[in-house]
mmCIF file of C-alpha atoms in Angstrom:
data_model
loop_
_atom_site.group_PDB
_atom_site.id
_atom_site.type_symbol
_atom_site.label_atom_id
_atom_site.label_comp_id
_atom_site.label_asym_id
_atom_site.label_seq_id
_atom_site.Cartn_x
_atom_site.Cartn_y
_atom_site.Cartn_z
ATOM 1 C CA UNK A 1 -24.511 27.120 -7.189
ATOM 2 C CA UNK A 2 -20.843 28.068 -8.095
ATOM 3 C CA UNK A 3 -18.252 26.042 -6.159
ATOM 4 C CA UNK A 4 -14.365 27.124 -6.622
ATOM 5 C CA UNK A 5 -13.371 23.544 -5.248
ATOM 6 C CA UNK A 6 -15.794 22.124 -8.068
ATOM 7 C CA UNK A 7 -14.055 24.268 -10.578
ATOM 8 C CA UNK A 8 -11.027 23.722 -9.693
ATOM 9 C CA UNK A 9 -11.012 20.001 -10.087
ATOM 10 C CA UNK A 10 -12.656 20.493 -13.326
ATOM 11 C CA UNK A 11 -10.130 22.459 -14.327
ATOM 12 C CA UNK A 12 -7.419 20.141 -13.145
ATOM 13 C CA UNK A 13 -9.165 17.053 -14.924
ATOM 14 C CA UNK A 14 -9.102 19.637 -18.308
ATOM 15 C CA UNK A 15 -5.172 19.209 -17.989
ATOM 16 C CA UNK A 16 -4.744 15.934 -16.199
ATOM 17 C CA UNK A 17 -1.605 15.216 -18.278
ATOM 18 C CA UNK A 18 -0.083 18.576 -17.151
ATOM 19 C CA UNK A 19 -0.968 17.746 -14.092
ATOM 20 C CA UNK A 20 0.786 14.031 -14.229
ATOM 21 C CA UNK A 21 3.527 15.557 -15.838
ATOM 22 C CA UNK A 22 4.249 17.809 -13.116
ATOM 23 C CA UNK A 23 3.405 15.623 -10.047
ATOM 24 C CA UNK A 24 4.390 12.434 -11.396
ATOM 25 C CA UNK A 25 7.297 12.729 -13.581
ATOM 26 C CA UNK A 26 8.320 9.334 -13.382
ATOM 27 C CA UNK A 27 5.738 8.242 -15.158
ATOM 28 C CA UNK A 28 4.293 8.001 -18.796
ATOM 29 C CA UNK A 29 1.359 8.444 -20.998
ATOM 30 C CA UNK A 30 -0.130 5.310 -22.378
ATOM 31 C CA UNK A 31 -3.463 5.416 -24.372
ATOM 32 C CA UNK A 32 -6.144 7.520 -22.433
ATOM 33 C CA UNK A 33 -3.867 6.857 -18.999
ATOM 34 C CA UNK A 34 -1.031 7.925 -17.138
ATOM 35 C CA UNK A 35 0.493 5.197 -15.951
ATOM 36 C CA UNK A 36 3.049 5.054 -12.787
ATOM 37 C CA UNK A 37 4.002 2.972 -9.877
ATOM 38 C CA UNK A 38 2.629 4.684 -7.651
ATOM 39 C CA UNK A 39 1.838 7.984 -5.377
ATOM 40 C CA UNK A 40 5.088 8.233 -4.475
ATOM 41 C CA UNK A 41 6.765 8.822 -8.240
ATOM 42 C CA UNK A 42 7.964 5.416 -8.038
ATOM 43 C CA UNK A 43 8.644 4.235 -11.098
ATOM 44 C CA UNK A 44 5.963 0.894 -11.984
ATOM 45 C CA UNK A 45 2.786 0.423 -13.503
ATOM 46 C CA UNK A 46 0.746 -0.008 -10.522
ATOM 47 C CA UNK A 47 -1.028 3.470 -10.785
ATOM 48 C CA UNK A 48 -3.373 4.529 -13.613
ATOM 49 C CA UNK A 49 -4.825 8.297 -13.938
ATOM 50 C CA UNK A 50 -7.315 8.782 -16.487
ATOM 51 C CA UNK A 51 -6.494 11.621 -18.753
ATOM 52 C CA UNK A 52 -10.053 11.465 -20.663
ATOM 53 C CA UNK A 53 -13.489 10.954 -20.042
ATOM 54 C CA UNK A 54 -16.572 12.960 -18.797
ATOM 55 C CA UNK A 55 -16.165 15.701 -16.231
ATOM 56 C CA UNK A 56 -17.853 13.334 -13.702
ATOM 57 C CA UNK A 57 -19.336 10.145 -12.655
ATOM 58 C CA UNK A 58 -17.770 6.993 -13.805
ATOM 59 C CA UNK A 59 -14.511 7.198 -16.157
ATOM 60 C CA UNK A 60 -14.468 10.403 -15.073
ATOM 61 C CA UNK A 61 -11.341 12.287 -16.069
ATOM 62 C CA UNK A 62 -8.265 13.072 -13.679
ATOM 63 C CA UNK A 63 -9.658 9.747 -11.437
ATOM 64 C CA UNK A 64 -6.940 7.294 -10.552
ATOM 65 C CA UNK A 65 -6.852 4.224 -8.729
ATOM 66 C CA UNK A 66 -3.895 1.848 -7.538
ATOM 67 C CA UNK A 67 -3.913 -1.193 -8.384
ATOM 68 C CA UNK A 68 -1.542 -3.085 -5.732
ATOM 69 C CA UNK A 69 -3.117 -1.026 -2.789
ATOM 70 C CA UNK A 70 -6.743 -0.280 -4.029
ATOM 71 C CA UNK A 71 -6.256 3.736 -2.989
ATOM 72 C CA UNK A 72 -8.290 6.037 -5.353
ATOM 73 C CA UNK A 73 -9.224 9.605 -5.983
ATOM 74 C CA UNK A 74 -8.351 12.317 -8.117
ATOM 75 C CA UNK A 75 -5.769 15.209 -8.441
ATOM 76 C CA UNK A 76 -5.789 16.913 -5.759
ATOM 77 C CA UNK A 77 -5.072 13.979 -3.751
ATOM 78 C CA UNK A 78 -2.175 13.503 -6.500
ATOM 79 C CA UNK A 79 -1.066 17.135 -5.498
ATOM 80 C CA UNK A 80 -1.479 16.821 -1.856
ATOM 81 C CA UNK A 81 0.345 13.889 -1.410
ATOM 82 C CA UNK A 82 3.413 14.629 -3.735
ATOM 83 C CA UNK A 83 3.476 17.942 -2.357
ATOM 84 C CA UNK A 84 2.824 17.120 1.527
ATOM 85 C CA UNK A 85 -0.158 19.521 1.591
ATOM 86 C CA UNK A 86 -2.318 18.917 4.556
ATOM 87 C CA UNK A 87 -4.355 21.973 4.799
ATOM 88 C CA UNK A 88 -7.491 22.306 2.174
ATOM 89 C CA UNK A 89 -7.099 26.014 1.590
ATOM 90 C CA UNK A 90 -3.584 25.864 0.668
ATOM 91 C CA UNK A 91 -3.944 23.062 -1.492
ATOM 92 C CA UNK A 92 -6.501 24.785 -3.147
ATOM 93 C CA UNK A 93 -3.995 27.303 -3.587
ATOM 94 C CA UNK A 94 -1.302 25.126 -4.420
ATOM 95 C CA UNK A 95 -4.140 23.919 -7.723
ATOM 96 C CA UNK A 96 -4.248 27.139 -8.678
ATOM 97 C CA UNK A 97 -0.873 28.077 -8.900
ATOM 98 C CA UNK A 98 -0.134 25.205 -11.137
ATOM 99 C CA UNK A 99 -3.511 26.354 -13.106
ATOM 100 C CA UNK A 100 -1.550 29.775 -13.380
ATOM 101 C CA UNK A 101 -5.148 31.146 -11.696
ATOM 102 C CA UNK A 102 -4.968 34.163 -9.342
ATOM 103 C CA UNK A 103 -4.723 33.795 -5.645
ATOM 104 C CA UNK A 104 -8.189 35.212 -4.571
ATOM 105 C CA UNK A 105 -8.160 38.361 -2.206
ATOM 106 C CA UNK A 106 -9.842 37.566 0.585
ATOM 107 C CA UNK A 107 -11.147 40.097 3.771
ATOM 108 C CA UNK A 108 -9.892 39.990 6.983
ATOM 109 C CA UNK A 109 -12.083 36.897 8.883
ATOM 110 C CA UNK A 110 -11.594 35.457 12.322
ATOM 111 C CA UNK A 111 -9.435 32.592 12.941
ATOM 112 C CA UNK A 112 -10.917 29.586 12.172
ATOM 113 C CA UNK A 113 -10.859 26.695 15.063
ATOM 114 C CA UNK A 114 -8.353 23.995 14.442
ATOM 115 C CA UNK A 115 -9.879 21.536 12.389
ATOM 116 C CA UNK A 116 -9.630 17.927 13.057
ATOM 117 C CA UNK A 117 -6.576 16.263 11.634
ATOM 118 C CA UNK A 118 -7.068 14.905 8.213
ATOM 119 C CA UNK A 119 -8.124 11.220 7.809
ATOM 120 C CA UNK A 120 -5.076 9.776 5.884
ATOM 121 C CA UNK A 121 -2.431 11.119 8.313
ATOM 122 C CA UNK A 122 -0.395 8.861 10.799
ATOM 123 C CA UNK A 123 -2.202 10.459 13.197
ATOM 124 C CA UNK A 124 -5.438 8.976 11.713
ATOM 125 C CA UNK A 125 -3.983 5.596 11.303
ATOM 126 C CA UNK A 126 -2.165 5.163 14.953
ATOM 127 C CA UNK A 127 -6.192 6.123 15.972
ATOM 128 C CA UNK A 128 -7.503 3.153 14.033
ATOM 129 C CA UNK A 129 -4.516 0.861 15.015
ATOM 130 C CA UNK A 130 -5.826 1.546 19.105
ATOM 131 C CA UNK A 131 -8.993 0.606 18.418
ATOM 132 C CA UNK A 132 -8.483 -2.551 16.521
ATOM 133 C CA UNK A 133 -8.236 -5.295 18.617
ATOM 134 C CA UNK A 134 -5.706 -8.454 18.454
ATOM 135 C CA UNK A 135 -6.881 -11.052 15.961
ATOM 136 C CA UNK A 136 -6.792 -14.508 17.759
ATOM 137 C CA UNK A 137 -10.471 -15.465 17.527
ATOM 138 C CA UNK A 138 -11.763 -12.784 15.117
ATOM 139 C CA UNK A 139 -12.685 -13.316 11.512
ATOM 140 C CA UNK A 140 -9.028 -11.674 10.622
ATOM 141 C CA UNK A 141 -7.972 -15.069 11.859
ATOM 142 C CA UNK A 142 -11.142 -16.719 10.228
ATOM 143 C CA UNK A 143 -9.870 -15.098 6.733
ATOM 144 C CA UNK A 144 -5.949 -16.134 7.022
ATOM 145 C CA UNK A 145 -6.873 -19.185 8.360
ATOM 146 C CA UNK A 146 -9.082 -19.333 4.884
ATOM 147 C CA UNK A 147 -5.459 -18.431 3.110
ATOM 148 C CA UNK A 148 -3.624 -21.594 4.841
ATOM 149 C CA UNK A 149 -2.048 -18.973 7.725
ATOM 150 C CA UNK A 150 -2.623 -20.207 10.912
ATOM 151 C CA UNK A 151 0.433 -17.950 12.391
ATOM 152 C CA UNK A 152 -1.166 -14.302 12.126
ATOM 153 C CA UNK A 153 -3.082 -14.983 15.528
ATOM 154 C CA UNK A 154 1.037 -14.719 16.892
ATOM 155 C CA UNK A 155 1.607 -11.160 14.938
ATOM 156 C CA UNK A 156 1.526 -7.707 16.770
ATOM 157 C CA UNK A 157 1.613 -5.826 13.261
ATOM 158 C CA UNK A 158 -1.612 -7.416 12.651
ATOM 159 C CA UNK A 159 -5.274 -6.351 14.460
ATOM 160 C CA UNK A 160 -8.582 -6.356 13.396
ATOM 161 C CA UNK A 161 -11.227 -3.720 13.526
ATOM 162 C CA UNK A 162 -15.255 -5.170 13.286
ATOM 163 C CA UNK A 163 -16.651 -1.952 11.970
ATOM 164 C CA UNK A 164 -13.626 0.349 9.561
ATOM 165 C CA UNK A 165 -15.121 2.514 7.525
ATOM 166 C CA UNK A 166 -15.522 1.668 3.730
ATOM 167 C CA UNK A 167 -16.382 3.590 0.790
ATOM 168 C CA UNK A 168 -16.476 2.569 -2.994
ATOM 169 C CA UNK A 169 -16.186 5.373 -5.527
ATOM 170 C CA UNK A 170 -19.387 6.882 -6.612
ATOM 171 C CA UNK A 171 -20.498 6.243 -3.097
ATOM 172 C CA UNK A 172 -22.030 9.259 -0.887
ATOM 173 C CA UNK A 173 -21.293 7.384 2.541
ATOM 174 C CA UNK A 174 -18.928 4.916 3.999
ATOM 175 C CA UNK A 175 -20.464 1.653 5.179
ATOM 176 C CA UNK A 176 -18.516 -0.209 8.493
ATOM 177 C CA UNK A 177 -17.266 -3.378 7.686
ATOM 178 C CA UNK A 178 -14.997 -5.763 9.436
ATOM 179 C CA UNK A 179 -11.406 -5.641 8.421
ATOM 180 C CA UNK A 180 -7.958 -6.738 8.530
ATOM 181 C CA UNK A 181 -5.343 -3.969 9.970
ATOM 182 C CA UNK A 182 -1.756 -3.893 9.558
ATOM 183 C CA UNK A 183 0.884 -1.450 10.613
ATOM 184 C CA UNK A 184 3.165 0.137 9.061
ATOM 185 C CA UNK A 185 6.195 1.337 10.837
ATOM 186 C CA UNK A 186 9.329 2.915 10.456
ATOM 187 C CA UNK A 187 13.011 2.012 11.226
ATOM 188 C CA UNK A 188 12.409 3.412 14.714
ATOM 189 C CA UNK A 189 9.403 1.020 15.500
ATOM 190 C CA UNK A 190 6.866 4.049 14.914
ATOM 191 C CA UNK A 191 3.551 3.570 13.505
ATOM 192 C CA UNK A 192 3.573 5.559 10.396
ATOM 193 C CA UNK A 193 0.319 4.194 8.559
ATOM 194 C CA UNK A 194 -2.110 1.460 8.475
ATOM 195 C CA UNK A 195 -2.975 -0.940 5.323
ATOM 196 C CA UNK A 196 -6.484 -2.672 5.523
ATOM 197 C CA UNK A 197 -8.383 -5.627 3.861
ATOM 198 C CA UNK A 198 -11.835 -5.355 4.303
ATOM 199 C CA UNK A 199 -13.260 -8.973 4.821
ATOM 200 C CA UNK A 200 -16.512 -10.980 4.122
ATOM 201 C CA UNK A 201 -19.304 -10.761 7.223
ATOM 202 C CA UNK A 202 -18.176 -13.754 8.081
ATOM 203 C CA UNK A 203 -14.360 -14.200 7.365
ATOM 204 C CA UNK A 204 -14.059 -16.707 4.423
ATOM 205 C CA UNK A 205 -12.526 -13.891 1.625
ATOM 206 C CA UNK A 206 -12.626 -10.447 1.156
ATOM 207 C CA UNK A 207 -15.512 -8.309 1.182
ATOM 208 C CA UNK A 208 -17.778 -8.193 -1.923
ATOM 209 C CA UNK A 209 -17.033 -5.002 -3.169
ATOM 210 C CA UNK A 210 -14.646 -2.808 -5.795
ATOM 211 C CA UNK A 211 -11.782 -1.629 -3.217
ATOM 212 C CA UNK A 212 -10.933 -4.896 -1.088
ATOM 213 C CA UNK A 213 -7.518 -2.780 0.197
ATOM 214 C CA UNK A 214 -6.523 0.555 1.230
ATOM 215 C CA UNK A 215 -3.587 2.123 2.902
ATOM 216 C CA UNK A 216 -3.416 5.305 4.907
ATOM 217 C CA UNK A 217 -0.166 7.099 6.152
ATOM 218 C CA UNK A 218 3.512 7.133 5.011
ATOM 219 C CA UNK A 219 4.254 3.861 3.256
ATOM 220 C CA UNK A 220 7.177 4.756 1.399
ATOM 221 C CA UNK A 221 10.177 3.323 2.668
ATOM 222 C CA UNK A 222 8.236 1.814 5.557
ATOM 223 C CA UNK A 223 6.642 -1.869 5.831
ATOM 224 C CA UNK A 224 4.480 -3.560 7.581
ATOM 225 C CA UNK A 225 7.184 -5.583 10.443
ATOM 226 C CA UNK A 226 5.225 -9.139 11.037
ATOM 227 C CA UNK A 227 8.559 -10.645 12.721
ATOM 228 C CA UNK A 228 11.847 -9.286 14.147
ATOM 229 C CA UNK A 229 15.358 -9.154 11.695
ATOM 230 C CA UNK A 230 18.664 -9.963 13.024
ATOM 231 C CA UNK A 231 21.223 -10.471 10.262
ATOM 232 C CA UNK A 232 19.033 -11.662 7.604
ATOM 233 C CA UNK A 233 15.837 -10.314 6.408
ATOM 234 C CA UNK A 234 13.329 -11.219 3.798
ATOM 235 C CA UNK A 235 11.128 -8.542 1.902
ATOM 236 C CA UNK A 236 8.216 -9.240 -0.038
ATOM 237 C CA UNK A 237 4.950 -7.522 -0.963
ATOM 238 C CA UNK A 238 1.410 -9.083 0.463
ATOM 239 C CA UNK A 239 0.680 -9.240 3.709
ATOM 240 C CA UNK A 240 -0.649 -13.241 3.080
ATOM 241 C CA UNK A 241 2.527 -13.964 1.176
ATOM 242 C CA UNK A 242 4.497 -12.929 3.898
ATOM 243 C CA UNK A 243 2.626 -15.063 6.161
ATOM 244 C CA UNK A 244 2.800 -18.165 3.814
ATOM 245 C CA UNK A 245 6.452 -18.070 4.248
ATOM 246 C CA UNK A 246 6.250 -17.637 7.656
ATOM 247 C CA UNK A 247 3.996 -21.079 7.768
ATOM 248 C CA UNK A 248 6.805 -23.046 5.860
ATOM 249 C CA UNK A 249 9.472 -21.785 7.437
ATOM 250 C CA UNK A 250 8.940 -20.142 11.096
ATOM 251 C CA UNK A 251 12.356 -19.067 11.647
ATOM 252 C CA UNK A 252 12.171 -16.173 8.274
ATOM 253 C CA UNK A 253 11.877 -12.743 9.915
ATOM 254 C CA UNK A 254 9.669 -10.734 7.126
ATOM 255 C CA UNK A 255 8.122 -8.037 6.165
ATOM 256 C CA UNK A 256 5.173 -7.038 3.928
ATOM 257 C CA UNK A 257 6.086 -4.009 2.082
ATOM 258 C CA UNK A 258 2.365 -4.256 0.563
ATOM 259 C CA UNK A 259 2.815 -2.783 -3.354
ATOM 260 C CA UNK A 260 5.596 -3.622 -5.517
ATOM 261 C CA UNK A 261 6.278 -0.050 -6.192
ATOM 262 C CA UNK A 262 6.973 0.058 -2.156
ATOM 263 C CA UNK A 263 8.948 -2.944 -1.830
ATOM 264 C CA UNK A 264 11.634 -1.319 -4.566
ATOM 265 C CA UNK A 265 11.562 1.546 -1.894
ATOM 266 C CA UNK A 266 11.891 0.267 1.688
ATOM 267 C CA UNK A 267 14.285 1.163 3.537
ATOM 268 C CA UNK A 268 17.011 -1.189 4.715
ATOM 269 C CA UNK A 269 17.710 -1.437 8.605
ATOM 270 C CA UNK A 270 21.087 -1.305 9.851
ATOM 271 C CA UNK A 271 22.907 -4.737 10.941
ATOM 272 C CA UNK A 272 21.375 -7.151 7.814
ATOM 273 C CA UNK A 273 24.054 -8.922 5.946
ATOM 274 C CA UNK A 274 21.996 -10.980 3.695
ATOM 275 C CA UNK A 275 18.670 -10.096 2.231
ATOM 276 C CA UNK A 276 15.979 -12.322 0.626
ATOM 277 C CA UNK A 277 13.439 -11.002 -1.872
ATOM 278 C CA UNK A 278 10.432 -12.674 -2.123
ATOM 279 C CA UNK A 279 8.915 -11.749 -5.105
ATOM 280 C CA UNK A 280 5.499 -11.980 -7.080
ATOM 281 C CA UNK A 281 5.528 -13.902 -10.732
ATOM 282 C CA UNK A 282 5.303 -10.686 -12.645
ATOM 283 C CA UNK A 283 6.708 -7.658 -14.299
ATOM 284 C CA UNK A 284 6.199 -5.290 -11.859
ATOM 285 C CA UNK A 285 7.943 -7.972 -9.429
ATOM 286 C CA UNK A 286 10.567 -8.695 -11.060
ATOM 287 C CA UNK A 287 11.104 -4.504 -11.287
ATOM 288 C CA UNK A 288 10.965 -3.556 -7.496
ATOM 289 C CA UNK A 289 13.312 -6.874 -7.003
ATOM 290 C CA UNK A 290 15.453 -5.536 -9.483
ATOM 291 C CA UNK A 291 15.730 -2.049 -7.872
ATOM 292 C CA UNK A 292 15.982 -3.066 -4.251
ATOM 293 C CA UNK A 293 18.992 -5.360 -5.260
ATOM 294 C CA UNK A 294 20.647 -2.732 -6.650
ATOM 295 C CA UNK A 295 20.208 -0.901 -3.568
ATOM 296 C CA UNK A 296 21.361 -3.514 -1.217
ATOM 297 C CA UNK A 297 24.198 -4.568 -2.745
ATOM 298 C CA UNK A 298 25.530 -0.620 -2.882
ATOM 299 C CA UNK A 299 25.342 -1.347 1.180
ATOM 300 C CA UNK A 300 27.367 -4.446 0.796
ATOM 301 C CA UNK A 301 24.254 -6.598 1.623
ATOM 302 C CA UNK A 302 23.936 -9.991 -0.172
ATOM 303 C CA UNK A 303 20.595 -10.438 -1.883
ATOM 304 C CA UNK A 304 18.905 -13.521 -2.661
ATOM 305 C CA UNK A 305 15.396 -13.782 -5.123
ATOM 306 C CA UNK A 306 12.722 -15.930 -3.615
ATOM 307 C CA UNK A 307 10.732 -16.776 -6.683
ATOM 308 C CA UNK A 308 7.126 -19.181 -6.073
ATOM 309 C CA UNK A 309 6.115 -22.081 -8.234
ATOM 310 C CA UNK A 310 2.417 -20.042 -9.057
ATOM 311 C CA UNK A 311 1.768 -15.792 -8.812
ATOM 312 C CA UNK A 312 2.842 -15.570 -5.341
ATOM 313 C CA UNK A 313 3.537 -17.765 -2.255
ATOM 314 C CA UNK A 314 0.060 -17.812 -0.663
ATOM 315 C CA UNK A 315 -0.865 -19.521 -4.024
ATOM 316 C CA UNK A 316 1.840 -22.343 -3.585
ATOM 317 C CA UNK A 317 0.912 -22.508 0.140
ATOM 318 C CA UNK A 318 -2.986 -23.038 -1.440
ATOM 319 C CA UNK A 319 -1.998 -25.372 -3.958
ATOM 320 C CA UNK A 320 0.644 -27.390 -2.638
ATOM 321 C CA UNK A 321 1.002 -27.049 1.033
ATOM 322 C CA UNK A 322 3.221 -26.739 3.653
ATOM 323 C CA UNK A 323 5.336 -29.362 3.405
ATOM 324 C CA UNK A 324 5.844 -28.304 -0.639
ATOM 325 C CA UNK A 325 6.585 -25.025 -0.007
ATOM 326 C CA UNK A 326 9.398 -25.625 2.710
ATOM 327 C CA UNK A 327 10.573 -27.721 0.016
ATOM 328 C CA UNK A 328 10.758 -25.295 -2.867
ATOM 329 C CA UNK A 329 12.241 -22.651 -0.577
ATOM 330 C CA UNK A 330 14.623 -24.797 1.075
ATOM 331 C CA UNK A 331 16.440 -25.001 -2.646
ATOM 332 C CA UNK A 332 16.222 -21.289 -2.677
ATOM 333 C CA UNK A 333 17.836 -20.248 0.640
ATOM 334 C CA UNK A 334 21.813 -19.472 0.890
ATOM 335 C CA UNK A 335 23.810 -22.896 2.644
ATOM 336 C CA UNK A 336 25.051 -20.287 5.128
ATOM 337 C CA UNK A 337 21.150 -19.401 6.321
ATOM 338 C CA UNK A 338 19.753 -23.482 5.406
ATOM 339 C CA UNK A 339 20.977 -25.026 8.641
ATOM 340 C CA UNK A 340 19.273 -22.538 10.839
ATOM 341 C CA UNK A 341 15.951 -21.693 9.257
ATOM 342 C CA UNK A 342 15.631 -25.595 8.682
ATOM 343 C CA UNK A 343 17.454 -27.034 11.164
#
């Protein structure tokens, strides 16, 4: 049976560079991929659309999947979230206009019922955030606990939901599984998304399965808040690596900005003087660090790098300890912020 929503994306996958090209300029072509840092345009190598491969199944074509969050589909999810599309008709529409297809004449129907609000909306995510439950106790704690954190049992940002809804692609239906939930919120303390870890039945790792991690919402320019800033702030990207630092050093008020094509891209709150980046040991670290510097020191905000011993501070917290790690970042932090966060 003929399906215009089938043929459309078939079309779409046809010209997935076009499409790239058009949605996400700031990217490139590289091989049989299109390679960006992310669904936001931000510049990285985080993201990777296929531009070839059969028209469905796996390798498919126009699929993409991001690396640093785990978020997958194809283009029309490119389209609707570069273009802010919610409803399914008019991004259908919004397909075929880049196609160069005719809009379809349709007859005069009844209006349809509102339809329930989309499942990757704020909306969705404030839902999920209600019905997660603090994580003292649960095997959210059980799994940072299995990290070295023993602090996330303190954080508000973090909750944890027994049965959130997982599905790998290729899969026809989500499975529940238990999972770690984190908000993401916006300068004005509002909820704006949700990232979540899915976790192993019973807490020591992540689940057993392709997609660990998935975010829903607005991320860009938002983060996930695990303590208060005053004056000084330190950025970084995991959600664990956050919390390692937190471990060595309780006084650090971080956030988790969760990708490092989001960490180049949160926004700065008004009032921080210095700013710490705590980075991960790799290119695409070293790039967001790079272009959130720039940014902070246009708003005369001192920035200092926060660089680990291994790929990332949970793995220095893992392999060294807590002691080490106070150690290594008490050589990194500015003499003005050393007496206070040590003292």
């Amino acid at each position: 049976m003929y399906s215009e929503t089938e043929d459309v994306i078939r079309a779409l996958a046809e010209n997935a560079e076009g499409v790239c090209r058009a949605y996400l300029p700031a990217g490139r072509r590289e091989g049989s991929y299109w390679i960006v840092g992310d669904l936001q345009n931000n510049p990285g190598r985080s993201l990777f659309v296929r531009l070839t491969g059969p028209a469905s199944g796996p390798g498919a074509a126009g699929k993409f999947a991001d690396a640093a969050t785990g978020e997958h589909g194809d283009l029309l999810d490119i389209i609707r979230e570069r273009t802010g599309i919610s409803r399914f008709p008019d991004l259908l529409a919004e397909a075929r206009a880049h196609l160069g297809r005719p809009q379809p004449v349709l007859p005069d129907v009844p209006v349809p019922k509102k339809s329930k609000a989309p499942g990757g909306t704020p909306a969705a995510a404030a839902r999920l955030f209600a019905a997660s439950v603090l994580i003292a106790g649960t095997l959210a704690d059980i799994y940072l606990r299995s990290r070295g954190v023993t602090q996330g049992g303190t954080m508000s940002a973090l909750r944890f939901h027994p049965k959130c809804w997982h599905r790998d692609e290729g899969q026809t239906r989500s499975v529940p599984r238990p999972a770690l939930i984190a908000a993401v919120t916006d300068g004005a303390g509002v909820l704006q998304g949700v990232h979540r870890t899915w976790l192993a039945p019973d807490g020591q790792g992540k689940a057993d399965v392709e997609t660990q991690r998935r975010a829903m919402g607005h991320l860009l320019g938002n983060a996930v808040r695990l303590t208060p800033h005053d004056d000084i702030l330190v950025v970084g990207e995991g959600i664990e690596t956050m919390l390692s630092l937190v471990e060595a050093v309780p006084g650090l008020p971080v956030w988790a900005a969760l990708s490092s094509g989001h960490l180049g891209a949160v926004l700065l709150p008004e009032g921080v003087q210095r700013l710490y980046i705590a980075i991960d040991r790799d290119p695409a670290g070293r790039s967001a660090a790079e272009r959130l510097s720039a940014r902070a020191a246009e708003g005369g905000i001192a920035v200092r790098v926060l660089e680990p011993r291994l790929g990332d501070f949970n793995d220095d917290l893992r392999a060294y300890g807590t002691g080490a790690l106070r150690r290594h970042l008490a050589g990194q932090i500015g003499p003005e912020d050393r007496h206070r966060l040590f003292g």
